[in-house]
Amino acid sequence: MDNSLRAKLFSSGKQTPYYFYDLELLQNTLSLAKEQADKRGFHVHYALKANCNERVLTKIQQEGFGADCVSGNEVLKALDKGFPASKITFAGVGKSDHEIQIALKNNIFAFNVESAQELEVIAHWAKAANRIARISLRINPNVDAKTHKYITTGLDDNKFGLPAIEIDKAVETLRANKHLEFIGLHFHIGSQITDLEVFKNLALKANQWRAWFEEQGLEVKVLNMGGGLGVSYEDPDLNPIVDFQEYFSIFDKYLERPNRQEVHFELGRSMVAQCGSLVTKVLYVKDNGTRKFVIVDAGMTELLRPALYQAFHKIEKLQSSTEETQFKYDVVGPICESSDSFGEQVELGEVERGDLLVIRSAGAYGEVMASNYNLREELRFVYNDTIES
Ligand code: LLP
């Protein structure tokens, strides 16, 4: 976040707390992701769950990405925003009958199927609607994503993906049913993955699975490698845009495509995390002799990640000078929960009542995970072009 932006936000006098979205940074991030994917013929579906803000979604849709959805309402939202049905995927371990019907009715690109029973239910509704459902089987490859336990999805202990012992049954159902069209395989092993070696491991595992399915006589046309690319929460200014080039080249190098299979991705965080910040005002500063608490007007109701995953988000004074003496503060919210904390022992220049703080990298899984617990007020938003209005 550059100084002119900080100065504008500082003097805007907008009511806090609010999410600020830097739509210019978003645009630059999207353009780079698109360029790197297009160069290799890769297809990217944006994972709506990361951020469904209207203006953010509009930009993503306009850039030509597809949509990765995990609920019937996300499918409807994607359609409403103009994402073509032919670019919408629908994943999730617990798709309801109603949600399956919505997806069938709109003839989306593919269901990412996570159990043998789910496949039968999709077949049932596809027959009833006289449709053909395109199916990718989500394989749990047992590859360690080396990330937080709560956002690890590709290990045997996780609920996600088709269990290995259900695969034969799923293959049988696919063969027997003319309302199902098998198109390929889907993998998603976790989120906020920063060790890129993990993606190499995933590609190598995917090669084995593809070969296995082909040996069964099933043609694999699509390899969907999910999302998961992590961002730098520690230094958002040094790394405002992730290295999409490096990420995509790993798959280009290690993912075999003997029949020129299509390669798809479902990126969420890496597209939107850095363009969002939560701006909050200091209500009180108190000192209990051992700790100094900075109590701000945003809480876990606006940004849940620190409370839920002990996630680190960089916290800064909106306007500070490098010469300031640094103090250590616990930056906490007003919610009646001890987990309502944004950071312990955060180093900041001296903080006073009325100061504005900015919690960085809040564009992914921030706004979407907000709640009105404690009957909190509705979220507020500021964008580059509304700072001054
Ligand atoms: N595809 C599937 C099937 C997913 O489950 C997810 C994320 C994605 C794609 C997008 O992953 P990304 O590129 O954003 O890593 N609330 C957590 C993150 C949960 C991720 C859930 N699945 C957080 O705040 O860290």
mmCIF file of C-alpha atoms in Angstrom, residues 59-208:
data_model
loop_
_atom_site.group_PDB
_atom_site.id
_atom_site.type_symbol
_atom_site.label_atom_id
_atom_site.label_comp_id
_atom_site.label_asym_id
_atom_site.label_seq_id
_atom_site.Cartn_x
_atom_site.Cartn_y
_atom_site.Cartn_z
ATOM 1 C CA LYS A 59 -13.521 -7.481 -12.318
ATOM 2 C CA ILE A 60 -12.755 -11.185 -12.155
ATOM 3 C CA GLN A 61 -15.597 -12.035 -14.495
ATOM 4 C CA GLN A 62 -14.567 -9.301 -16.931
ATOM 5 C CA GLU A 63 -11.053 -10.706 -17.055
ATOM 6 C CA GLY A 64 -12.490 -13.920 -18.474
ATOM 7 C CA PHE A 65 -11.988 -16.392 -15.632
ATOM 8 C CA GLY A 66 -14.335 -19.250 -14.906
ATOM 9 C CA ALA A 67 -15.928 -19.818 -11.490
ATOM 10 C CA ASP A 68 -15.395 -22.495 -8.873
ATOM 11 C CA CYS A 69 -18.432 -22.813 -6.620
ATOM 12 C CA VAL A 70 -19.173 -24.752 -3.444
ATOM 13 C CA SER A 71 -22.867 -24.068 -2.978
ATOM 14 C CA GLY A 72 -25.980 -23.657 -5.071
ATOM 15 C CA ASN A 73 -26.016 -19.987 -4.155
ATOM 16 C CA GLU A 74 -22.462 -19.549 -5.385
ATOM 17 C CA VAL A 75 -23.481 -21.157 -8.686
ATOM 18 C CA LEU A 76 -26.410 -18.723 -8.945
ATOM 19 C CA LYS A 77 -24.174 -15.804 -7.969
ATOM 20 C CA ALA A 78 -21.624 -16.723 -10.627
ATOM 21 C CA LEU A 79 -24.344 -16.960 -13.279
ATOM 22 C CA ASP A 80 -25.857 -13.689 -12.138
ATOM 23 C CA LYS A 81 -22.467 -11.965 -12.448
ATOM 24 C CA GLY A 82 -22.143 -13.231 -16.004
ATOM 25 C CA PHE A 83 -19.726 -16.127 -15.616
ATOM 26 C CA PRO A 84 -20.686 -18.520 -18.433
ATOM 27 C CA ALA A 85 -22.205 -21.823 -17.256
ATOM 28 C CA SER A 86 -19.643 -23.570 -19.438
ATOM 29 C CA LYS A 87 -16.913 -22.293 -17.105
ATOM 30 C CA ILE A 88 -18.530 -23.123 -13.760
ATOM 31 C CA THR A 89 -17.417 -26.030 -11.584
ATOM 32 C CA PHE A 90 -19.284 -27.206 -8.496
ATOM 33 C CA ALA A 91 -17.336 -28.847 -5.661
ATOM 34 C CA GLY A 92 -18.088 -29.709 -2.037
ATOM 35 C CA VAL A 93 -18.543 -32.789 0.125
ATOM 36 C CA GLY A 94 -22.173 -32.080 0.912
ATOM 37 C CA LYS A 95 -24.097 -30.933 -2.124
ATOM 38 C CA SER A 96 -27.818 -30.970 -1.299
ATOM 39 C CA ASP A 97 -30.386 -32.377 -3.724
ATOM 40 C CA HIS A 98 -31.655 -28.854 -4.326
ATOM 41 C CA GLU A 99 -28.154 -27.574 -5.124
ATOM 42 C CA ILE A 100 -27.526 -30.454 -7.515
ATOM 43 C CA GLN A 101 -30.769 -29.607 -9.298
ATOM 44 C CA ILE A 102 -29.730 -25.946 -9.632
ATOM 45 C CA ALA A 103 -26.423 -26.951 -11.206
ATOM 46 C CA LEU A 104 -28.102 -29.428 -13.572
ATOM 47 C CA LYS A 105 -30.736 -26.971 -14.632
ATOM 48 C CA ASN A 106 -28.042 -24.467 -15.554
ATOM 49 C CA ASN A 107 -25.905 -27.045 -17.334
ATOM 50 C CA ILE A 108 -22.655 -26.109 -15.612
ATOM 51 C CA PHE A 109 -19.272 -27.303 -16.855
ATOM 52 C CA ALA A 110 -18.682 -29.988 -14.226
ATOM 53 C CA PHE A 111 -19.480 -31.455 -10.834
ATOM 54 C CA ASN A 112 -16.414 -32.300 -8.749
ATOM 55 C CA VAL A 113 -17.751 -35.411 -7.063
ATOM 56 C CA GLU A 114 -16.599 -36.416 -3.597
ATOM 57 C CA SER A 115 -18.312 -39.741 -2.803
ATOM 58 C CA ALA A 116 -19.781 -42.761 -4.573
ATOM 59 C CA GLN A 117 -23.179 -41.999 -3.050
ATOM 60 C CA GLU A 118 -23.108 -38.399 -4.271
ATOM 61 C CA LEU A 119 -22.481 -39.721 -7.794
ATOM 62 C CA GLU A 120 -25.622 -41.868 -7.588
ATOM 63 C CA VAL A 121 -27.678 -38.917 -6.385
ATOM 64 C CA ILE A 122 -26.408 -36.743 -9.262
ATOM 65 C CA ALA A 123 -27.263 -39.572 -11.684
ATOM 66 C CA HIS A 124 -30.766 -39.765 -10.228
ATOM 67 C CA TRP A 125 -31.436 -36.032 -10.657
ATOM 68 C CA ALA A 126 -29.764 -35.898 -14.075
ATOM 69 C CA LYS A 127 -32.106 -38.618 -15.267
ATOM 70 C CA ALA A 128 -35.110 -36.848 -13.757
ATOM 71 C CA ALA A 129 -34.139 -33.615 -15.520
ATOM 72 C CA ASN A 130 -33.182 -35.445 -18.694
ATOM 73 C CA ARG A 131 -29.720 -33.933 -18.582
ATOM 74 C CA ILE A 132 -26.209 -35.247 -18.827
ATOM 75 C CA ALA A 133 -24.058 -34.305 -15.869
ATOM 76 C CA ARG A 134 -20.372 -33.854 -16.589
ATOM 77 C CA ILE A 135 -18.329 -35.423 -13.812
ATOM 78 C CA SER A 136 -14.825 -34.946 -12.465
ATOM 79 C CA LEU A 137 -13.948 -37.296 -9.649
ATOM 80 C CA ARG A 138 -12.238 -35.562 -6.744
ATOM 81 C CA ILE A 139 -9.416 -37.791 -5.681
ATOM 82 C CA ASN A 140 -7.908 -37.496 -2.238
ATOM 83 C CA PRO A 141 -4.251 -38.069 -3.176
ATOM 84 C CA ASN A 142 -2.850 -38.177 0.367
ATOM 85 C CA VAL A 143 -0.336 -35.440 -0.397
ATOM 86 C CA ASP A 144 0.667 -33.250 2.548
ATOM 87 C CA ALA A 145 0.063 -29.572 1.769
ATOM 88 C CA LYS A 146 2.287 -28.517 4.688
ATOM 89 C CA THR A 147 -0.151 -25.843 5.768
ATOM 90 C CA HIS A 148 -2.463 -25.226 8.759
ATOM 91 C CA LYS A 149 -4.381 -28.312 9.900
ATOM 92 C CA TYR A 150 -7.767 -26.641 9.341
ATOM 93 C CA ILE A 151 -7.018 -25.873 5.701
ATOM 94 C CA THR A 152 -5.402 -29.197 4.799
ATOM 95 C CA THR A 153 -7.749 -31.208 2.591
ATOM 96 C CA GLY A 154 -5.719 -33.845 0.771
ATOM 97 C CA LEU A 155 -4.740 -36.282 3.510
ATOM 98 C CA ASP A 156 -6.436 -39.591 4.296
ATOM 99 C CA ASP A 157 -7.768 -38.142 7.569
ATOM 100 C CA ASN A 158 -9.649 -35.377 5.764
ATOM 101 C CA LYS A 159 -13.302 -35.613 4.781
ATOM 102 C CA PHE A 160 -12.623 -34.450 1.228
ATOM 103 C CA GLY A 161 -12.479 -36.422 -1.986
ATOM 104 C CA LEU A 162 -13.444 -39.934 -2.985
ATOM 105 C CA PRO A 163 -12.002 -42.439 -0.573
ATOM 106 C CA ALA A 164 -9.770 -44.926 -2.429
ATOM 107 C CA ILE A 165 -12.083 -47.805 -1.483
ATOM 108 C CA GLU A 166 -15.077 -46.073 -3.139
ATOM 109 C CA ILE A 167 -13.366 -45.463 -6.468
ATOM 110 C CA ASP A 168 -14.248 -48.828 -8.042
ATOM 111 C CA LYS A 169 -17.881 -48.303 -7.137
ATOM 112 C CA ALA A 170 -17.843 -44.789 -8.623
ATOM 113 C CA VAL A 171 -16.308 -46.119 -11.838
ATOM 114 C CA GLU A 172 -19.052 -48.758 -12.043
ATOM 115 C CA THR A 173 -21.761 -46.105 -11.602
ATOM 116 C CA LEU A 174 -20.165 -43.945 -14.290
ATOM 117 C CA ARG A 175 -20.049 -46.853 -16.736
ATOM 118 C CA ALA A 176 -23.619 -47.872 -16.082
ATOM 119 C CA ASN A 177 -25.266 -44.503 -16.385
ATOM 120 C CA LYS A 178 -25.937 -42.647 -19.594
ATOM 121 C CA HIS A 179 -26.821 -39.480 -17.700
ATOM 122 C CA LEU A 180 -23.272 -39.196 -16.413
ATOM 123 C CA GLU A 181 -20.329 -38.176 -18.557
ATOM 124 C CA PHE A 182 -16.928 -38.717 -16.992
ATOM 125 C CA ILE A 183 -14.619 -35.896 -18.014
ATOM 126 C CA GLY A 184 -11.682 -36.143 -15.663
ATOM 127 C CA LEU A 185 -10.051 -35.837 -12.281
ATOM 128 C CA HIS A 186 -10.041 -33.167 -9.617
ATOM 129 C CA PHE A 187 -7.599 -32.560 -6.781
ATOM 130 C CA HIS A 188 -7.426 -29.896 -4.094
ATOM 131 C CA ILE A 189 -5.074 -30.597 -1.224
ATOM 132 C CA GLY A 190 -5.254 -27.437 0.837
ATOM 133 C CA SER A 191 -4.890 -23.709 0.998
ATOM 134 C CA GLN A 192 -2.126 -21.167 1.767
ATOM 135 C CA ILE A 193 0.514 -23.512 0.363
ATOM 136 C CA THR A 194 3.853 -21.744 0.264
ATOM 137 C CA ASP A 195 6.181 -24.696 -0.237
ATOM 138 C CA LEU A 196 5.885 -25.092 -4.000
ATOM 139 C CA GLU A 197 7.479 -28.551 -3.882
ATOM 140 C CA VAL A 198 4.039 -29.641 -2.675
ATOM 141 C CA PHE A 199 2.574 -28.870 -6.112
ATOM 142 C CA LYS A 200 5.246 -30.973 -7.765
ATOM 143 C CA ASN A 201 4.274 -33.859 -5.468
ATOM 144 C CA LEU A 202 0.647 -33.301 -6.403
ATOM 145 C CA ALA A 203 1.393 -33.317 -10.138
ATOM 146 C CA LEU A 204 3.337 -36.569 -9.808
ATOM 147 C CA LYS A 205 0.470 -38.212 -7.886
ATOM 148 C CA ALA A 206 -2.022 -36.915 -10.462
ATOM 149 C CA ASN A 207 0.023 -38.594 -13.221
ATOM 150 C CA GLN A 208 -0.387 -41.951 -11.484
#
